[in-house]
mmCIF file with all atom_site columns, N, CA and C in Angstrom:
data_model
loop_
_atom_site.group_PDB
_atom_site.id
_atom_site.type_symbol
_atom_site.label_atom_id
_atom_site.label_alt_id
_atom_site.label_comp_id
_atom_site.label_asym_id
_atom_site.label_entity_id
_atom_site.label_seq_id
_atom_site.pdbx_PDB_ins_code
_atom_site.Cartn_x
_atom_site.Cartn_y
_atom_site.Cartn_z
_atom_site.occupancy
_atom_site.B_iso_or_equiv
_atom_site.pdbx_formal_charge
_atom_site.auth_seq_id
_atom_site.auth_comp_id
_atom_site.auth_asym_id
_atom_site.auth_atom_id
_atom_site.pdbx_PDB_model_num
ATOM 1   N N  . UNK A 1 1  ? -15.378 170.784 -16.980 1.00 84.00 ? 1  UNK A N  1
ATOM 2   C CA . UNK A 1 1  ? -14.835 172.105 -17.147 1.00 84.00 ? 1  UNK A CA 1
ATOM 3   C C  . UNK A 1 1  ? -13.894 172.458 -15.999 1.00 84.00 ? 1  UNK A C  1
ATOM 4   N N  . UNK A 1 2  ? -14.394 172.232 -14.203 1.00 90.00 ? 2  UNK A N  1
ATOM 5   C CA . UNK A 1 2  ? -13.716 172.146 -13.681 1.00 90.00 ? 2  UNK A CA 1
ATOM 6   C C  . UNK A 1 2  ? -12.310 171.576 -13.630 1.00 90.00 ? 2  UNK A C  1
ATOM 7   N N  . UNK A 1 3  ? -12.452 170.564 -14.156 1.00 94.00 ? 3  UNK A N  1
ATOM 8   C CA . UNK A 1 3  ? -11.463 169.471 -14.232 1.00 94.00 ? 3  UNK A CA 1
ATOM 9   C C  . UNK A 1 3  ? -10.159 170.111 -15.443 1.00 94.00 ? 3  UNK A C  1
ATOM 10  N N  . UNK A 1 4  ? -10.389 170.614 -16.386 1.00 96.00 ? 4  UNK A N  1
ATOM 11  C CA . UNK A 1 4  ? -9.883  171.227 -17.416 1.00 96.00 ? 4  UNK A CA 1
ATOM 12  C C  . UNK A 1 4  ? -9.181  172.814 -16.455 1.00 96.00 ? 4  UNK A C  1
ATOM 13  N N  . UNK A 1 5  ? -9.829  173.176 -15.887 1.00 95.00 ? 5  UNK A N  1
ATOM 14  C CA . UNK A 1 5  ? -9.071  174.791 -15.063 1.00 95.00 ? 5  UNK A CA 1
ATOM 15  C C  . UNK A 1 5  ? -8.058  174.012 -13.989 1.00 95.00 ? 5  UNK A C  1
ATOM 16  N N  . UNK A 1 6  ? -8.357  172.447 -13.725 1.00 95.00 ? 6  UNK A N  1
ATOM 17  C CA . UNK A 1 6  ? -6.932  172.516 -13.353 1.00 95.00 ? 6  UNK A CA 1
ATOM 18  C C  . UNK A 1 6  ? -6.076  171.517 -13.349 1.00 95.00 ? 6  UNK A C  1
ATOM 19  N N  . UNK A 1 7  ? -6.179  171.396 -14.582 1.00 98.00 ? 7  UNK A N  1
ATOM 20  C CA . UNK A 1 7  ? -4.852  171.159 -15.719 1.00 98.00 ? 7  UNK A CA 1
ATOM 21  C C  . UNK A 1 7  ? -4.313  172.077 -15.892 1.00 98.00 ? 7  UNK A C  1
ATOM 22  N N  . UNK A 1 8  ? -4.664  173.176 -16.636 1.00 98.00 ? 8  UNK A N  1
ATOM 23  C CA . UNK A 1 8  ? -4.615  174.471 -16.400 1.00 98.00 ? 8  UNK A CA 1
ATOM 24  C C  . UNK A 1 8  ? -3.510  174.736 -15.677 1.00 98.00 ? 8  UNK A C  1
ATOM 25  N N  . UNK A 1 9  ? -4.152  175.181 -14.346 1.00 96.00 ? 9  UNK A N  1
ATOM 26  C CA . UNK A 1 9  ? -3.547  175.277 -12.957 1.00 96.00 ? 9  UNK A CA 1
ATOM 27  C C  . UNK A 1 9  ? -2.055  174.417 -12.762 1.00 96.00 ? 9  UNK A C  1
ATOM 28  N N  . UNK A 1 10 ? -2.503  173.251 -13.029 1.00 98.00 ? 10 UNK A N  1
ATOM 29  C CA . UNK A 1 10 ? -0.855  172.258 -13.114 1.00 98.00 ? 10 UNK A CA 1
ATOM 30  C C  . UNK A 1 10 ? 0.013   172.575 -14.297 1.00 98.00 ? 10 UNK A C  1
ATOM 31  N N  . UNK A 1 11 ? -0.499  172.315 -15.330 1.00 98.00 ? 11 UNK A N  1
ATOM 32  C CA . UNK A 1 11 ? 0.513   172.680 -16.343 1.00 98.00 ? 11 UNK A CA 1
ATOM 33  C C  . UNK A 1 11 ? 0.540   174.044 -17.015 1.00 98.00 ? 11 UNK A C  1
ATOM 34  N N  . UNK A 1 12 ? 0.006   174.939 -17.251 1.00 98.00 ? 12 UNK A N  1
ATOM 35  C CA . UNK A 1 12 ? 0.197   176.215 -17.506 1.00 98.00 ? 12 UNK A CA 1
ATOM 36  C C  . UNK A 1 12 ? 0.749   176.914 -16.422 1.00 98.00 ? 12 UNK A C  1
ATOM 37  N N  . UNK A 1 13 ? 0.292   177.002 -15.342 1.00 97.00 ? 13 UNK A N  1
ATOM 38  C CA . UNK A 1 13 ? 0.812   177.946 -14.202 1.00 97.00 ? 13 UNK A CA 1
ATOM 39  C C  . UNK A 1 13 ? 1.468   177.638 -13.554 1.00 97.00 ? 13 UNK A C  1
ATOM 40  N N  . UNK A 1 14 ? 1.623   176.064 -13.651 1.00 97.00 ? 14 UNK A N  1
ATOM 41  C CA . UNK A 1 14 ? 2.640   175.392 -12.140 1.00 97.00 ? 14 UNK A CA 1
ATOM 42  C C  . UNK A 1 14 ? 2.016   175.484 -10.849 1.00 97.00 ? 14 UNK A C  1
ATOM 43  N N  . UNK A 1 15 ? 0.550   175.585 -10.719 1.00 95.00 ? 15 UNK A N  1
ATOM 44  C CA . UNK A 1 15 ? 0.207   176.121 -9.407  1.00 95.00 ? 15 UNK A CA 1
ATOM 45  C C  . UNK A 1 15 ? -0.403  174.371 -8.991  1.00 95.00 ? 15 UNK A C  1
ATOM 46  N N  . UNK A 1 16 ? 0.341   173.789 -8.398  1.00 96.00 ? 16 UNK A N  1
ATOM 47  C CA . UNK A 1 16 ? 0.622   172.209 -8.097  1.00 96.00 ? 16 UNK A CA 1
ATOM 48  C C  . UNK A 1 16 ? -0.880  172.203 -7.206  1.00 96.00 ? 16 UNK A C  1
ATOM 49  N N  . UNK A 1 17 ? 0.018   173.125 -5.867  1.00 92.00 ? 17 UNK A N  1
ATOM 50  C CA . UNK A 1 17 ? -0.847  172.776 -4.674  1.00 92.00 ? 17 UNK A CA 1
ATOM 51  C C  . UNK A 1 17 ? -2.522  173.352 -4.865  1.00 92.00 ? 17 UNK A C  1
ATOM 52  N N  . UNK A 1 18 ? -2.609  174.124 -5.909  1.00 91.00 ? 18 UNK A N  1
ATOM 53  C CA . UNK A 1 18 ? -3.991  175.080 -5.904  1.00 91.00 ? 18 UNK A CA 1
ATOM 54  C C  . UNK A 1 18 ? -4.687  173.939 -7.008  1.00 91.00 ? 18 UNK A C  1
ATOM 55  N N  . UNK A 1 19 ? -3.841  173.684 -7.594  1.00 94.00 ? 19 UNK A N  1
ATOM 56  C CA . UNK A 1 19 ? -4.781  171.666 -8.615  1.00 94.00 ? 19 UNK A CA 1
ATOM 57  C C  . UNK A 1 19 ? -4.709  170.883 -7.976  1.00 94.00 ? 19 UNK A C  1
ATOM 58  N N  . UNK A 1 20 ? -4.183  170.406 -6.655  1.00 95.00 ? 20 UNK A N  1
ATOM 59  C CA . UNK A 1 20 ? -4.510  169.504 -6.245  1.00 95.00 ? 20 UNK A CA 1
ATOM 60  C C  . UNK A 1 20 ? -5.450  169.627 -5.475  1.00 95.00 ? 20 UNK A C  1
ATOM 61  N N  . UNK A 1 21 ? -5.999  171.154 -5.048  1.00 92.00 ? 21 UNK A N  1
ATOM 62  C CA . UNK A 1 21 ? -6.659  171.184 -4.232  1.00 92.00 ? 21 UNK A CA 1
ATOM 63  C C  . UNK A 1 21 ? -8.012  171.002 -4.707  1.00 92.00 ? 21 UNK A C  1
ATOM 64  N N  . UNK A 1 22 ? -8.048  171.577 -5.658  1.00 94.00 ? 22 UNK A N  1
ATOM 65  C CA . UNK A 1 22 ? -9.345  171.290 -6.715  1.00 94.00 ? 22 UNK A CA 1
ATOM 66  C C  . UNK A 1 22 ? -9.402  170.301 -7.290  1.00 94.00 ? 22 UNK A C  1
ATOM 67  N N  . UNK A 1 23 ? -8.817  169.042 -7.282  1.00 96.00 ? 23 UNK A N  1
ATOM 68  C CA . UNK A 1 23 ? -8.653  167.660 -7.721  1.00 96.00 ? 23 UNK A CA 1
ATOM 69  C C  . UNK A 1 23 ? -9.352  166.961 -7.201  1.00 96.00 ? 23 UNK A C  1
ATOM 70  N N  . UNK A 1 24 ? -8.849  167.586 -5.679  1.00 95.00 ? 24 UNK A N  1
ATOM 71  C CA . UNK A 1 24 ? -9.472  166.503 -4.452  1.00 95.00 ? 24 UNK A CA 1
ATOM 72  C C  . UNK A 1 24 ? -10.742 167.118 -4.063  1.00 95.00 ? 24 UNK A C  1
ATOM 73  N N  . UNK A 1 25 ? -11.324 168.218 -4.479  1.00 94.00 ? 25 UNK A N  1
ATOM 74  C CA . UNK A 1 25 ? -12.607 168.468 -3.950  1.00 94.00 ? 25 UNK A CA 1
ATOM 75  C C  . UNK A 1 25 ? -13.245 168.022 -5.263  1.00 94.00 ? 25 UNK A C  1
ATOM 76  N N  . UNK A 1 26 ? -13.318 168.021 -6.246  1.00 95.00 ? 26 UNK A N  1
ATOM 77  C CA . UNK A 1 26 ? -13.867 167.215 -7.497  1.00 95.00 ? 26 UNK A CA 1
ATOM 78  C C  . UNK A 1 26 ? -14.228 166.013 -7.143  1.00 95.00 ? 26 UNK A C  1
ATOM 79  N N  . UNK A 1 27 ? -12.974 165.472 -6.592  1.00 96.00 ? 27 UNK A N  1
ATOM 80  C CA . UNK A 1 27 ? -13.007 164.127 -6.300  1.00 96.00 ? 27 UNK A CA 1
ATOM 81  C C  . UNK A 1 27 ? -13.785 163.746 -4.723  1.00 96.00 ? 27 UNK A C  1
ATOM 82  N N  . UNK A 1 28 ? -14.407 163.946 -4.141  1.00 95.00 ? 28 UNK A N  1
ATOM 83  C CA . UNK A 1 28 ? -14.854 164.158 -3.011  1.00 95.00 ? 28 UNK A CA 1
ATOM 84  C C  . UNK A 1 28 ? -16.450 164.582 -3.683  1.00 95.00 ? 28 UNK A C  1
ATOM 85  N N  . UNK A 1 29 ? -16.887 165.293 -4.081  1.00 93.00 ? 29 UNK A N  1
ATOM 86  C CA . UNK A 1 29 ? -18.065 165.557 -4.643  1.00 93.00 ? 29 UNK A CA 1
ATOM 87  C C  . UNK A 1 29 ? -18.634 164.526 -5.190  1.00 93.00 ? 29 UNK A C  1
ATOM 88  N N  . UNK A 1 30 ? -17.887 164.087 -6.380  1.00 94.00 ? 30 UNK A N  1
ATOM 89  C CA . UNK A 1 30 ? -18.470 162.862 -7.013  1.00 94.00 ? 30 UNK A CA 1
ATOM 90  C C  . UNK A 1 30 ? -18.451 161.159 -6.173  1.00 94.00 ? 30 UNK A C  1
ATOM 91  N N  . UNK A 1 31 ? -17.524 161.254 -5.029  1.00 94.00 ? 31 UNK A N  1
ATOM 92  C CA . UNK A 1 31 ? -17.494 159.916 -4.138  1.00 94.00 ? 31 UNK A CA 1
ATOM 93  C C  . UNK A 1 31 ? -18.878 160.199 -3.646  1.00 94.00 ? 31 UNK A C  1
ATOM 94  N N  . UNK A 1 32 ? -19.376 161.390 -3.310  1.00 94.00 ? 32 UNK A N  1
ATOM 95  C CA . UNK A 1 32 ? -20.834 161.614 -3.050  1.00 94.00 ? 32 UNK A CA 1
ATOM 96  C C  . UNK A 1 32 ? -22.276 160.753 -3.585  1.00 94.00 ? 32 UNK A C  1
ATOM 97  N N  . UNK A 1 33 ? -21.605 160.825 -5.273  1.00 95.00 ? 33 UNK A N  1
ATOM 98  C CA . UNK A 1 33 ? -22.477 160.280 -5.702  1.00 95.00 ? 33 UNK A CA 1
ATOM 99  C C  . UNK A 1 33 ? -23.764 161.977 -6.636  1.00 95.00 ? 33 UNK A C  1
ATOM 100 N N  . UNK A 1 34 ? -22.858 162.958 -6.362  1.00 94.00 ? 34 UNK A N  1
ATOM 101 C CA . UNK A 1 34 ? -23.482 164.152 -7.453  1.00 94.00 ? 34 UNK A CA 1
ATOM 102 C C  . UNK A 1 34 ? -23.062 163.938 -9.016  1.00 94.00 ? 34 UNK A C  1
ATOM 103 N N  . UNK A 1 35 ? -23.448 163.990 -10.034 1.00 94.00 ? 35 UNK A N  1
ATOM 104 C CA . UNK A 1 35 ? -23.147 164.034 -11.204 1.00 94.00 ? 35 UNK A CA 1
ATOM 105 C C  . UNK A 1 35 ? -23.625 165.204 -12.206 1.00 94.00 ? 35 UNK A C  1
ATOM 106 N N  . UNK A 1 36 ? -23.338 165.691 -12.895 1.00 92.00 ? 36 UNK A N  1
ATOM 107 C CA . UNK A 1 36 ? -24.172 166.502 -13.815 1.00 92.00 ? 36 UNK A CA 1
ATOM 108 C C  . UNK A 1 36 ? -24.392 165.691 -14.883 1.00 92.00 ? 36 UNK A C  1
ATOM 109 N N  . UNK A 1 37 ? -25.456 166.030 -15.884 1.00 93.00 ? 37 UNK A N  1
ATOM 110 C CA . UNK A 1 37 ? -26.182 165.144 -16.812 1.00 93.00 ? 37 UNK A CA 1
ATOM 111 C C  . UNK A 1 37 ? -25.476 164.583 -17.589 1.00 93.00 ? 37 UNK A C  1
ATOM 112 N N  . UNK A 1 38 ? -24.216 164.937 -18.094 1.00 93.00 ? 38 UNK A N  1
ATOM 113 C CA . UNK A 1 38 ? -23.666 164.074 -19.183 1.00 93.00 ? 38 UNK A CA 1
ATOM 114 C C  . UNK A 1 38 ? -22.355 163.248 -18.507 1.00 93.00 ? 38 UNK A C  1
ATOM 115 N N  . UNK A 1 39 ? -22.272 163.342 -17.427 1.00 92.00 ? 39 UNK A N  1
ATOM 116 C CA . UNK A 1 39 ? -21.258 162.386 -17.103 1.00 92.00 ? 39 UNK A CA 1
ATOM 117 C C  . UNK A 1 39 ? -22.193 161.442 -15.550 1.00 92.00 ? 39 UNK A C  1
ATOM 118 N N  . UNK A 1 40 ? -23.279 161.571 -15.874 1.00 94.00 ? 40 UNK A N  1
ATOM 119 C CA . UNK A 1 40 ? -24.650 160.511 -15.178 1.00 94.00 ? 40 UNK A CA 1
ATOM 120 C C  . UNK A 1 40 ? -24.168 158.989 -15.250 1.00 94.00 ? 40 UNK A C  1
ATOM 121 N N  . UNK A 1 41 ? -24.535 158.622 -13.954 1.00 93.00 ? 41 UNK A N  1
ATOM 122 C CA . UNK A 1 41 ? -24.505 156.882 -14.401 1.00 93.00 ? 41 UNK A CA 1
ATOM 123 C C  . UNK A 1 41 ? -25.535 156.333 -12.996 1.00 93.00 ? 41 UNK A C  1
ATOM 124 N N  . UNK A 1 42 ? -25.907 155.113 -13.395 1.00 95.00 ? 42 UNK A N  1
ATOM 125 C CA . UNK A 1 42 ? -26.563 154.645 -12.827 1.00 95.00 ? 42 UNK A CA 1
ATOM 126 C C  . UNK A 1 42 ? -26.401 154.425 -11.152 1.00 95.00 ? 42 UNK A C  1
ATOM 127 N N  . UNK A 1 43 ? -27.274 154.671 -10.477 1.00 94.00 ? 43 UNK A N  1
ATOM 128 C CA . UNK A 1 43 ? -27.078 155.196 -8.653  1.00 94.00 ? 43 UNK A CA 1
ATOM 129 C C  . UNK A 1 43 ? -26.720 156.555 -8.075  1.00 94.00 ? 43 UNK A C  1
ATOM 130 N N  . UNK A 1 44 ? -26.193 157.008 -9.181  1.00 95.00 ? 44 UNK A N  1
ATOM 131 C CA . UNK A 1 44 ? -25.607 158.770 -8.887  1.00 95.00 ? 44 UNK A CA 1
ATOM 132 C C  . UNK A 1 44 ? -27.156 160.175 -9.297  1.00 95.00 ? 44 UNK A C  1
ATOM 133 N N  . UNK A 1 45 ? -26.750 161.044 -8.575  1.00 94.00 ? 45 UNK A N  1
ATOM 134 C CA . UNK A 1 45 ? -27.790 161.841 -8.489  1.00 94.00 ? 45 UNK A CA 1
ATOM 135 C C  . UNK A 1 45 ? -27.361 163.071 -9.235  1.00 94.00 ? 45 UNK A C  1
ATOM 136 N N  . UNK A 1 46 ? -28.327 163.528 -10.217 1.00 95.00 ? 46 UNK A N  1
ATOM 137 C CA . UNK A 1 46 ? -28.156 164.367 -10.976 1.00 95.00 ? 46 UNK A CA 1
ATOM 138 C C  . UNK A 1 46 ? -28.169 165.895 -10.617 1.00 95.00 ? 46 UNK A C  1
ATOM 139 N N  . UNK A 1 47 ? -27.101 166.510 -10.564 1.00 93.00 ? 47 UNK A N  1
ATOM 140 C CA . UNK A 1 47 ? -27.098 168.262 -10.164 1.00 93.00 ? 47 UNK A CA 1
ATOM 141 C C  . UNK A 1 47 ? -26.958 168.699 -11.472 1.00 93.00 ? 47 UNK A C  1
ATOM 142 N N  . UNK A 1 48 ? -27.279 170.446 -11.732 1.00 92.00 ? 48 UNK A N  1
ATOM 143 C CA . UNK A 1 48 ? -27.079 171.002 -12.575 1.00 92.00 ? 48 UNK A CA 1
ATOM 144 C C  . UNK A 1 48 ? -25.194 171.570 -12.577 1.00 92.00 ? 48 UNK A C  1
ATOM 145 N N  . UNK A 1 49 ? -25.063 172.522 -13.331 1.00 91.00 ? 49 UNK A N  1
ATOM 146 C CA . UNK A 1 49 ? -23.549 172.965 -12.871 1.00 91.00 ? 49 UNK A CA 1
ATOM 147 C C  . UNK A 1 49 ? -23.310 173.753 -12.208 1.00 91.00 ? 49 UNK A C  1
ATOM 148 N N  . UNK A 1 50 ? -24.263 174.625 -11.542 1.00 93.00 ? 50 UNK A N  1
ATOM 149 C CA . UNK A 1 50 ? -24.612 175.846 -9.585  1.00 93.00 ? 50 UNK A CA 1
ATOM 150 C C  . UNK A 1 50 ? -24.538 174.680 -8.993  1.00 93.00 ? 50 UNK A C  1
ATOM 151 N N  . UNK A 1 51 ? -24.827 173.137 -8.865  1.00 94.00 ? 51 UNK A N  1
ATOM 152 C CA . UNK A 1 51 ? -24.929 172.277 -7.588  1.00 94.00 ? 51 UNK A CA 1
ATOM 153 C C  . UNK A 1 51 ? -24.010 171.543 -7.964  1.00 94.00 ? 51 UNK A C  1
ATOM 154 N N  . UNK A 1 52 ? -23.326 171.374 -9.072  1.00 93.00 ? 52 UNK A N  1
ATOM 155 C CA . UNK A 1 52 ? -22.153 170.912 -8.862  1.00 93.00 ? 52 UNK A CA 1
ATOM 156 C C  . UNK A 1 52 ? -21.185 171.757 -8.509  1.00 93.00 ? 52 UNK A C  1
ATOM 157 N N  . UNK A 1 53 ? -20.935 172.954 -8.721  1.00 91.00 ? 53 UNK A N  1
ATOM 158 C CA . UNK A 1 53 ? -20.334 173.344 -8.147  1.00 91.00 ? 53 UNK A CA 1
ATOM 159 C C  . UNK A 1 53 ? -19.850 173.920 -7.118  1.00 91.00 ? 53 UNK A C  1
ATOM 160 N N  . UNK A 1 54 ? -21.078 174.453 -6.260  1.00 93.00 ? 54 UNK A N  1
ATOM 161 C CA . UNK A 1 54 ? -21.399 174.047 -5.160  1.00 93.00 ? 54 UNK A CA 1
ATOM 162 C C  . UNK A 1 54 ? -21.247 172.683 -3.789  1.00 93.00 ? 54 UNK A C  1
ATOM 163 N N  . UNK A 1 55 ? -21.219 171.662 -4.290  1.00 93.00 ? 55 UNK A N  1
ATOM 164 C CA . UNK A 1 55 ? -20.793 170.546 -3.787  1.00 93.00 ? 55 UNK A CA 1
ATOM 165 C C  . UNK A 1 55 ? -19.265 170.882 -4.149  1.00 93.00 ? 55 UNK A C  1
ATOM 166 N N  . UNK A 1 56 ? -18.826 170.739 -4.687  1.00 93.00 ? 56 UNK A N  1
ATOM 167 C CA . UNK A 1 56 ? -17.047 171.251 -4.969  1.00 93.00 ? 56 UNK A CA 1
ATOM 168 C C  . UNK A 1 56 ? -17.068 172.149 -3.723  1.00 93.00 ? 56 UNK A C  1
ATOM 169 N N  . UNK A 1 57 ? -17.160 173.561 -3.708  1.00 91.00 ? 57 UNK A N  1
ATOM 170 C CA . UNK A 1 57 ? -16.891 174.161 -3.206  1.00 91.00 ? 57 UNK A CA 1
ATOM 171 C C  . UNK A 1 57 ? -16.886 173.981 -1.540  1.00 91.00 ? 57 UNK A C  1
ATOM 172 N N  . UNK A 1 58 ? -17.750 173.352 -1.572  1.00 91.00 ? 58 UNK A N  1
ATOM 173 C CA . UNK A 1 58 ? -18.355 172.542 -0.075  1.00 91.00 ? 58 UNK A CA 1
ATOM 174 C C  . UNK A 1 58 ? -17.182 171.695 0.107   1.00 91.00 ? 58 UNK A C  1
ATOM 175 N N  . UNK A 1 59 ? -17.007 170.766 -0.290  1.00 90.00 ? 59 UNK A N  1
ATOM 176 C CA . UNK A 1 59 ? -15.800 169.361 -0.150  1.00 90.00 ? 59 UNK A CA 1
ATOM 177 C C  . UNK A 1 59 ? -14.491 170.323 -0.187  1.00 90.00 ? 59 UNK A C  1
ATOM 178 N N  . UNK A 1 60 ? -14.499 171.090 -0.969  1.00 85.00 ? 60 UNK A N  1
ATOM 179 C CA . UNK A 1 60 ? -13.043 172.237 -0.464  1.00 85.00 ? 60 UNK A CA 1
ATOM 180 C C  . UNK A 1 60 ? -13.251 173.171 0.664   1.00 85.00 ? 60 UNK A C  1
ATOM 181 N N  . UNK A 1 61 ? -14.172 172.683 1.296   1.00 84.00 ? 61 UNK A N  1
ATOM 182 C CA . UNK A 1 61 ? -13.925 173.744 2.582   1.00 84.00 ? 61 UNK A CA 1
ATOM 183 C C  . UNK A 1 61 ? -14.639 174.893 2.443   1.00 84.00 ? 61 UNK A C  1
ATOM 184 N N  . UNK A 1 62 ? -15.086 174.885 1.335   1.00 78.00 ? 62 UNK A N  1
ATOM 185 C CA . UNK A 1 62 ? -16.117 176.118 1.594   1.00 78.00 ? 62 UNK A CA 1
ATOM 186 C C  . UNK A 1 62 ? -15.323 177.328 1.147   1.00 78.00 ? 62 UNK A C  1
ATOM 187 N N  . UNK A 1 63 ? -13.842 177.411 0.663   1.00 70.00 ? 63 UNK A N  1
ATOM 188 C CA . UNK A 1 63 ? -13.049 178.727 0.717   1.00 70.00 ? 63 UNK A CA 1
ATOM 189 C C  . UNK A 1 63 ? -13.150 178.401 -0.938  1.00 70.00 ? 63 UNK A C  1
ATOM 190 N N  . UNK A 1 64 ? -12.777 179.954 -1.403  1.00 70.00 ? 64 UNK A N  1
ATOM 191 C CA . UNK A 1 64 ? -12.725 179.520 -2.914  1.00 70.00 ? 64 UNK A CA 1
ATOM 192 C C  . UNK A 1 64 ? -11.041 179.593 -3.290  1.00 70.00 ? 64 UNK A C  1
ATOM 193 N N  . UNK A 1 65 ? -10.685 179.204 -4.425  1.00 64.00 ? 65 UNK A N  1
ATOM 194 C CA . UNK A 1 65 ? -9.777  179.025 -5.301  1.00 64.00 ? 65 UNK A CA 1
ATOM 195 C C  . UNK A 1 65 ? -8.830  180.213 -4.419  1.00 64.00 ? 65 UNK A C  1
ATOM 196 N N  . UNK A 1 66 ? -9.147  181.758 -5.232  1.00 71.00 ? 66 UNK A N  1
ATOM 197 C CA . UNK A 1 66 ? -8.623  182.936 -4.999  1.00 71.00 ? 66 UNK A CA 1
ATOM 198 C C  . UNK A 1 66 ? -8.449  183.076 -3.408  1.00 71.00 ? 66 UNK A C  1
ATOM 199 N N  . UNK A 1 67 ? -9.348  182.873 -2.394  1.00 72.00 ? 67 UNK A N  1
ATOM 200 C CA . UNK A 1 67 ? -9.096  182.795 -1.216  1.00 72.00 ? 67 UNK A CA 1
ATOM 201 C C  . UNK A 1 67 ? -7.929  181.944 -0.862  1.00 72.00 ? 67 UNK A C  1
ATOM 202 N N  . UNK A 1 68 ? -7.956  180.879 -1.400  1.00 66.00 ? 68 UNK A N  1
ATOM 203 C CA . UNK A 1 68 ? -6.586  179.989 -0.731  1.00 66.00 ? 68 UNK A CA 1
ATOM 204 C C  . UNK A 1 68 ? -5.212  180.082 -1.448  1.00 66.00 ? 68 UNK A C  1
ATOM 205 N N  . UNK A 1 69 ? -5.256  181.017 -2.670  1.00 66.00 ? 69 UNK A N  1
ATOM 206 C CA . UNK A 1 69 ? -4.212  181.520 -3.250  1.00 66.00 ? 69 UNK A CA 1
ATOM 207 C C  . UNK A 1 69 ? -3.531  183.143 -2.263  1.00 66.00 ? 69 UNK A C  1
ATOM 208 N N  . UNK A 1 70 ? -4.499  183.534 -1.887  1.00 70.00 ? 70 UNK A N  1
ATOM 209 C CA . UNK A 1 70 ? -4.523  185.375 -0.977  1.00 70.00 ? 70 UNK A CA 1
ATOM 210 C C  . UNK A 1 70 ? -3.857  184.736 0.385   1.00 70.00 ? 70 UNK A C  1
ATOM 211 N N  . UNK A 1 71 ? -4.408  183.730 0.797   1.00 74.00 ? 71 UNK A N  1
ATOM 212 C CA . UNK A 1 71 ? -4.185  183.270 2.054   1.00 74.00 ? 71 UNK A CA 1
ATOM 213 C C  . UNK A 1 71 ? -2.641  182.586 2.170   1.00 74.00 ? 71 UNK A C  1
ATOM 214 N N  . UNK A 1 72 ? -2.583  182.271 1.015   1.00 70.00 ? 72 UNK A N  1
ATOM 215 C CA . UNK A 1 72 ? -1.038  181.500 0.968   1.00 70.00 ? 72 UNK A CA 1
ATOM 216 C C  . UNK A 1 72 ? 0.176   182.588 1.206   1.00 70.00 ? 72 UNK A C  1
ATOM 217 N N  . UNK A 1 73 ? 0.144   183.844 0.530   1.00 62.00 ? 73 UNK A N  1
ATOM 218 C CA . UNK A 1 73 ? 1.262   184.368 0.085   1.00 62.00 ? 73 UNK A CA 1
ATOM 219 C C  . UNK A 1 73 ? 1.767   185.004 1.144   1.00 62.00 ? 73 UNK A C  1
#
């Protein structure tokens, strides 16, 4: 779902740098080794979608989306 808001973000809004930023904390979460249940695989540890997203939010620094959009302008 995450992953889908920013596509979103890239191709509906053009907002490049605010999808990549959420690309790379996606991507950083799951090098972890967190998964939620339907995209599970063997060695990875199962979170619900509060601890996945949570781990996101963590690997981005802890600031959210709207914060680093307020902070930009």
């Amino acid at each position: 779902m995450l992953a889908s808001f920013g596509m979103a973000l890239r191709y509906s809004f053009n907002m490049i740098k605010e999808a990549d930023l959420l690309d790379q904390a996606i991507a950083a979460a799951l090098a972890k080794g967190l998964r939620t249940v339907d995209i599970k695989s063997e060695g990875t540890t199962v979170g619900g979608p509060a601890q996945m997203g949570d781990a996101i939010r963590e690997a981005g620094g802890g600031v959210t989306l709207s914060q680093r959009v307020r902070d930009d302008r």
